[in-house]
Short mmCIF file of C-alpha atoms in Angstrom, two decimals:
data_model
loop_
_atom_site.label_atom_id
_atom_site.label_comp_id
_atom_site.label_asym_id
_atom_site.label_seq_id
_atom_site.Cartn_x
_atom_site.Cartn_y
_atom_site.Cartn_z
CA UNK A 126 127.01 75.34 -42.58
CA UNK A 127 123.86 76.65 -43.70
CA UNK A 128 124.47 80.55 -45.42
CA UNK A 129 121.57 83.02 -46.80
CA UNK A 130 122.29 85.99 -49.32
CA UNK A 131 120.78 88.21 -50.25
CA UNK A 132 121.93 90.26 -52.93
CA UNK A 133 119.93 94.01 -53.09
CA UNK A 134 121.92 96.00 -50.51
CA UNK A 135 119.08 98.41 -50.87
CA UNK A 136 115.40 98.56 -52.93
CA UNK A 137 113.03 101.24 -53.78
CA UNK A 138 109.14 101.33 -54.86
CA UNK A 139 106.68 103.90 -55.21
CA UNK A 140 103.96 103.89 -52.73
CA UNK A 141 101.08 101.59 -54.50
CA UNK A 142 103.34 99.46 -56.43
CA UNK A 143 104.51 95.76 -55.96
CA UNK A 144 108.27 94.88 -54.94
CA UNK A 145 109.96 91.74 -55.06
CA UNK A 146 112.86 91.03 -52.14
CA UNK A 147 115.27 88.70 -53.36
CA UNK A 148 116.77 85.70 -51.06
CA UNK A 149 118.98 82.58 -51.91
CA UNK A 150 120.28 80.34 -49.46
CA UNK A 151 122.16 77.00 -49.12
CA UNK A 152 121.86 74.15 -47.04
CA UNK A 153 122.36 70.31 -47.45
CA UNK A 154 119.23 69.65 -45.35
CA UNK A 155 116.10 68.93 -46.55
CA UNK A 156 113.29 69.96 -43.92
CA UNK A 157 113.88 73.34 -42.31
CA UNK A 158 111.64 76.79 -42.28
CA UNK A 159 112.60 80.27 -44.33
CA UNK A 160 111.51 83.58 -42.39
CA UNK A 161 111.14 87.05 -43.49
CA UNK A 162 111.69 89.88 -40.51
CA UNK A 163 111.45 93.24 -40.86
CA UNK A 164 113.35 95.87 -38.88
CA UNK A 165 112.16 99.77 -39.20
CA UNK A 166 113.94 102.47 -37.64
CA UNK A 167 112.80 101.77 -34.20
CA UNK A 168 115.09 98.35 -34.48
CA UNK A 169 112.49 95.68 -33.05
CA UNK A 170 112.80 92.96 -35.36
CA UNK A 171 108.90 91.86 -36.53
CA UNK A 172 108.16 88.30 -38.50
CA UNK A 173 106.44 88.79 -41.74
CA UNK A 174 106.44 86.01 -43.12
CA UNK A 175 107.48 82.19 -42.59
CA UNK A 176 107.33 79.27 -44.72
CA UNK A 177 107.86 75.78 -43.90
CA UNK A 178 110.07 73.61 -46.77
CA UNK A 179 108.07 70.91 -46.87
CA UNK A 180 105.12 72.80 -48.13
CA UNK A 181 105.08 72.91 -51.93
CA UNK A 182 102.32 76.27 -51.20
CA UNK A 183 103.61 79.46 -50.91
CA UNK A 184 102.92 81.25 -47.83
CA UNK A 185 100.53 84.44 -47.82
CA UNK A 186 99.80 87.13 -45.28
CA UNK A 187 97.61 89.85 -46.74
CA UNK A 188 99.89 91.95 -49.44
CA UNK A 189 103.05 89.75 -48.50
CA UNK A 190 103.43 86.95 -50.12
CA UNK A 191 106.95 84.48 -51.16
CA UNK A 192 107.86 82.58 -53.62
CA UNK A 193 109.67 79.84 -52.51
CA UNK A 194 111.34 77.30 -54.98
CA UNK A 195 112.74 75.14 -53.21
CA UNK A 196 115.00 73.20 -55.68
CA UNK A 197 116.72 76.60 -56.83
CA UNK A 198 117.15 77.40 -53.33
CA UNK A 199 115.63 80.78 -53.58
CA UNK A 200 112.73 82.46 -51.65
CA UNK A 201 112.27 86.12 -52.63
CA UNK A 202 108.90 88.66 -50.67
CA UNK A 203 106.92 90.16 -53.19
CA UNK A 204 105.43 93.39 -51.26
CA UNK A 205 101.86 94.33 -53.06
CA UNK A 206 100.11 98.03 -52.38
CA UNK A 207 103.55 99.10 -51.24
CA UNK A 208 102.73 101.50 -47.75
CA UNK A 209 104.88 104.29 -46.28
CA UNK A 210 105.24 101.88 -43.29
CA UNK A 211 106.92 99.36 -45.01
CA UNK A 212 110.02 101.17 -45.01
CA UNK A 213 112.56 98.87 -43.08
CA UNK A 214 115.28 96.84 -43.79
CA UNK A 215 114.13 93.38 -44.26
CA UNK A 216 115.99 90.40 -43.30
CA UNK A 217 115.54 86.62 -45.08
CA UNK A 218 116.69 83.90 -42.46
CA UNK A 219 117.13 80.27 -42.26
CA UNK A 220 116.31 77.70 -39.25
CA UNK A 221 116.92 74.09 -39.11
CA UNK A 222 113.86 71.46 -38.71
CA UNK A 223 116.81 69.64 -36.40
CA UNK A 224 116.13 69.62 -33.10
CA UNK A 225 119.49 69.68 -32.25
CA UNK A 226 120.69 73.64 -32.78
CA UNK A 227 117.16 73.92 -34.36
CA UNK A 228 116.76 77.25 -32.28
CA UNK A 229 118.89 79.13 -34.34
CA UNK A 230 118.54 81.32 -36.93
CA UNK A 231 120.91 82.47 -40.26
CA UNK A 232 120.19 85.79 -41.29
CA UNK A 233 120.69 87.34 -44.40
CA UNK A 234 122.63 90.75 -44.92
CA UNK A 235 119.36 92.46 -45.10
CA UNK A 236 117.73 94.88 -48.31
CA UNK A 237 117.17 98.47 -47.20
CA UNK A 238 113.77 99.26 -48.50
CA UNK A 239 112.69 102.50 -49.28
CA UNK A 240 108.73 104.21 -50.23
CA UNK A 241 108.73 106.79 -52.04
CA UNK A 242 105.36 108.90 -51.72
CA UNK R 49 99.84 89.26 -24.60
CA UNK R 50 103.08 91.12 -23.48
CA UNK R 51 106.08 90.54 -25.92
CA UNK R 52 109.26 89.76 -25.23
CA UNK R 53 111.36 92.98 -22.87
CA UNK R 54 114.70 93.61 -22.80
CA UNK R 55 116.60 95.44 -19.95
CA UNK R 56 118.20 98.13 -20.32
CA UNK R 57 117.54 99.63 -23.86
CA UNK R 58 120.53 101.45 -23.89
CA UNK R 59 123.36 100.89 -22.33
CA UNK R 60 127.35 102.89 -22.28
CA UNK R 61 130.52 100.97 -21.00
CA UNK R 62 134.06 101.48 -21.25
CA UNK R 63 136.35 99.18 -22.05
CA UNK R 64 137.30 96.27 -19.58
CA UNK R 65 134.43 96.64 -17.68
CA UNK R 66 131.66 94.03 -17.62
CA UNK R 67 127.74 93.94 -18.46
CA UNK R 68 124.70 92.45 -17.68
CA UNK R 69 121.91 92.19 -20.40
CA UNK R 70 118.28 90.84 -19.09
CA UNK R 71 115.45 89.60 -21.49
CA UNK R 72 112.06 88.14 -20.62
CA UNK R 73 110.31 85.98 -23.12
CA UNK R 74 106.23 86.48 -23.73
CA UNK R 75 104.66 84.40 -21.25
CA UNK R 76 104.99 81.10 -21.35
CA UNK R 77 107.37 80.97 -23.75
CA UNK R 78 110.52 78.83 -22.74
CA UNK R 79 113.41 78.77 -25.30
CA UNK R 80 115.50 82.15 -25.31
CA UNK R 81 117.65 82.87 -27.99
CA UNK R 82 120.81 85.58 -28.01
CA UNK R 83 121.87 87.71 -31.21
CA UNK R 84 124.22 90.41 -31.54
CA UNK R 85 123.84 92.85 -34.51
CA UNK R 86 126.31 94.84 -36.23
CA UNK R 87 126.85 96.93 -39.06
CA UNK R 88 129.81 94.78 -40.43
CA UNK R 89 128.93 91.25 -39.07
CA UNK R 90 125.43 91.42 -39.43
CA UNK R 91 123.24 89.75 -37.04
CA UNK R 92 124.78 86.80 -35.39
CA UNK R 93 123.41 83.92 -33.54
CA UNK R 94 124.92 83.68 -29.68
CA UNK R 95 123.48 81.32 -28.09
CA UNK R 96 120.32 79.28 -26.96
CA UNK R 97 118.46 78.48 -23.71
CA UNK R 98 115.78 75.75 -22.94
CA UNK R 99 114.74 74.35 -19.48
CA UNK R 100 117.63 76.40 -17.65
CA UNK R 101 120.07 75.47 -20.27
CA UNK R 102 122.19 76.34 -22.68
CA UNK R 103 121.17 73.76 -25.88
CA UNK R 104 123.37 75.61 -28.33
CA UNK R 105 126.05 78.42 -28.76
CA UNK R 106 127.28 80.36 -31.62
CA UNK R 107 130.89 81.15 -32.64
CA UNK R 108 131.45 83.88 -29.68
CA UNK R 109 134.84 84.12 -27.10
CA UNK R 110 133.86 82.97 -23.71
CA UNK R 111 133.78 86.23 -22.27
CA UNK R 112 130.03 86.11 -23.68
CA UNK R 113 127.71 83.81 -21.28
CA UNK R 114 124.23 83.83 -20.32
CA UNK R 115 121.38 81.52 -18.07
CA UNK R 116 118.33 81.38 -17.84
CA UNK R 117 116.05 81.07 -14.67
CA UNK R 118 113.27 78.71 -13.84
CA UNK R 119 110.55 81.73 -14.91
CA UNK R 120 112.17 81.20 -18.53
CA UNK R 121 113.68 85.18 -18.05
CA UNK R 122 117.23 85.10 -19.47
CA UNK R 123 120.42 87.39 -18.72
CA UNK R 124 123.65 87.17 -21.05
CA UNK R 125 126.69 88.41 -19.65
CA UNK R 126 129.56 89.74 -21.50
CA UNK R 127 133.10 90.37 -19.39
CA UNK R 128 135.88 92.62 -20.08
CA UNK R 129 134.27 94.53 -22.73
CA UNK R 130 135.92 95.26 -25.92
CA UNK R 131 135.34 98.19 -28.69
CA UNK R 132 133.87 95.83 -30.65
CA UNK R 133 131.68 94.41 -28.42
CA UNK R 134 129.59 97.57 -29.13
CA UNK R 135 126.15 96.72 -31.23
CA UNK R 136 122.72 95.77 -30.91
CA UNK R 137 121.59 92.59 -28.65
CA UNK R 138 118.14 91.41 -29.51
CA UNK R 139 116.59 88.44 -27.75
CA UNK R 140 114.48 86.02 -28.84
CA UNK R 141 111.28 83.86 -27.22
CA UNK R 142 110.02 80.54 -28.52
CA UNK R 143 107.10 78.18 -27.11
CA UNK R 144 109.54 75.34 -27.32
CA UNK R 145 112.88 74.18 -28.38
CA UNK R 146 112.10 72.95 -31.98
CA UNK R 147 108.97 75.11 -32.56
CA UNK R 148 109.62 77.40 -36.03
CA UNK R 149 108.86 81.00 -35.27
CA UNK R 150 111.22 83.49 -32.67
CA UNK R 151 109.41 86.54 -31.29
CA UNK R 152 112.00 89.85 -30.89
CA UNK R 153 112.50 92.00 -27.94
CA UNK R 154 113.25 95.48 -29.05
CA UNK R 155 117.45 94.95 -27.87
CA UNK R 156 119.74 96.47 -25.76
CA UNK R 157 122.27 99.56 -27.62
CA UNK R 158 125.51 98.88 -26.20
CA UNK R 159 128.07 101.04 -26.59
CA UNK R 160 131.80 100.80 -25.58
CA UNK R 161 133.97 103.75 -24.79
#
């Protein structure tokens, strides 16, 4: 079974600066897709970020961006220009290219991020 | 484009009695997903819904069950509640079964008295 950790219980930053999220996970398959969510205060879970493992390119959106390497398993969120609403707790997950059960995600334990002004 | 809604928001039961959560995906969206979320288990996949069925199920007792109706809107059921039943539901809307990215609904509070 596939399982994601990650292991900063809680992170952080000064508004303006650049934080880095940190995610492992560990699967036996080969072709499968690694998300970011983010969940502030209000609870609705929001994608950030998504990249697919068969692309060797990191994904981008704006001041997210991941590094995902995918032989060491790892795919951490650098944050740039850190804002007030980033504040959430962000969640890494894990979903199967399978068809079969592909619907479902793994979620991480989450990383309480804080800004401070 | 609407998101995905979830029905109720917030929701108190006491034990042994039974609820009825409702979710309906953004339009024309037709895979529904189920998680529960709690502070000690962490979010947890429940199950899956495609085409009026259920295509997969997580590691839940069978007191938690769900459909989904030929609009692609989805209830879960859960039957004599339990303490611990009490957390966060969020549901889940995919174009497809097999296509990468799940949209959130806002979830359903549950609590259990």
């Amino acid at each position: 079974a596939q399982t994601v950790t990650q292991s900063q219980p809680e992170m952080s930053v000064q508004e303006a600066e650049t934080v880095t999220l940190s995610c492992t996970y560990d699967t036996s398959e080969s072709d499968y897709y690694l998300f970011w969510y983010k969940q502030p205060p209000s609870r609705q879970m929001i994608l950030v970020i998504r990249q697919e493992a068969y692309k060797q390119q990191n994904a981008t959106e704006n001041r997210f961006s991941v590094n995902f390497q995918k032989a060491a398993k790892s795919f951490s969120l650098k944050i740039s220009d850190s804002q007030l609403g980033d504040a959430a707790m962000y969640f890494c997950a894990y979903r199967s290219a399978r068809l079969q059960g592909a619907q479902k995600l793994v979620f991480g334990q989450g990383t309480r991020l804080t800004i401070n002004p | 484009k609407a998101g995905v809604t979830q029905t109720p928001r917030y929701l108190i039961k006491t034990r042994g009695q039974q609820v009825t959560l409702s979710c309906s995906p953004i339009s024309g969206h037709r895979s529904v997903s189920w998680y529960q979320q709690t502070p000690g288990q962490g979010l947890q996949f429940l199950f899956e819904y495609f085409s009026e069925t259920q295509r997969n199920k997580g590691n839940f007792p069978g007191r938690f069950s769900g459909r989904q109706f030929s609009n692609s809107r989805s209830e879960m059921n859960v039957s004599t509640l339990e303490l611990g039943d009490s957390a966060l539901y969020l549901c889940a809307s995919s174009l497809r079964q097999g296509t990468d990215t799940q949209y959130f609904g806002p979830g359903t509070r549950l609590t259990v008295l």
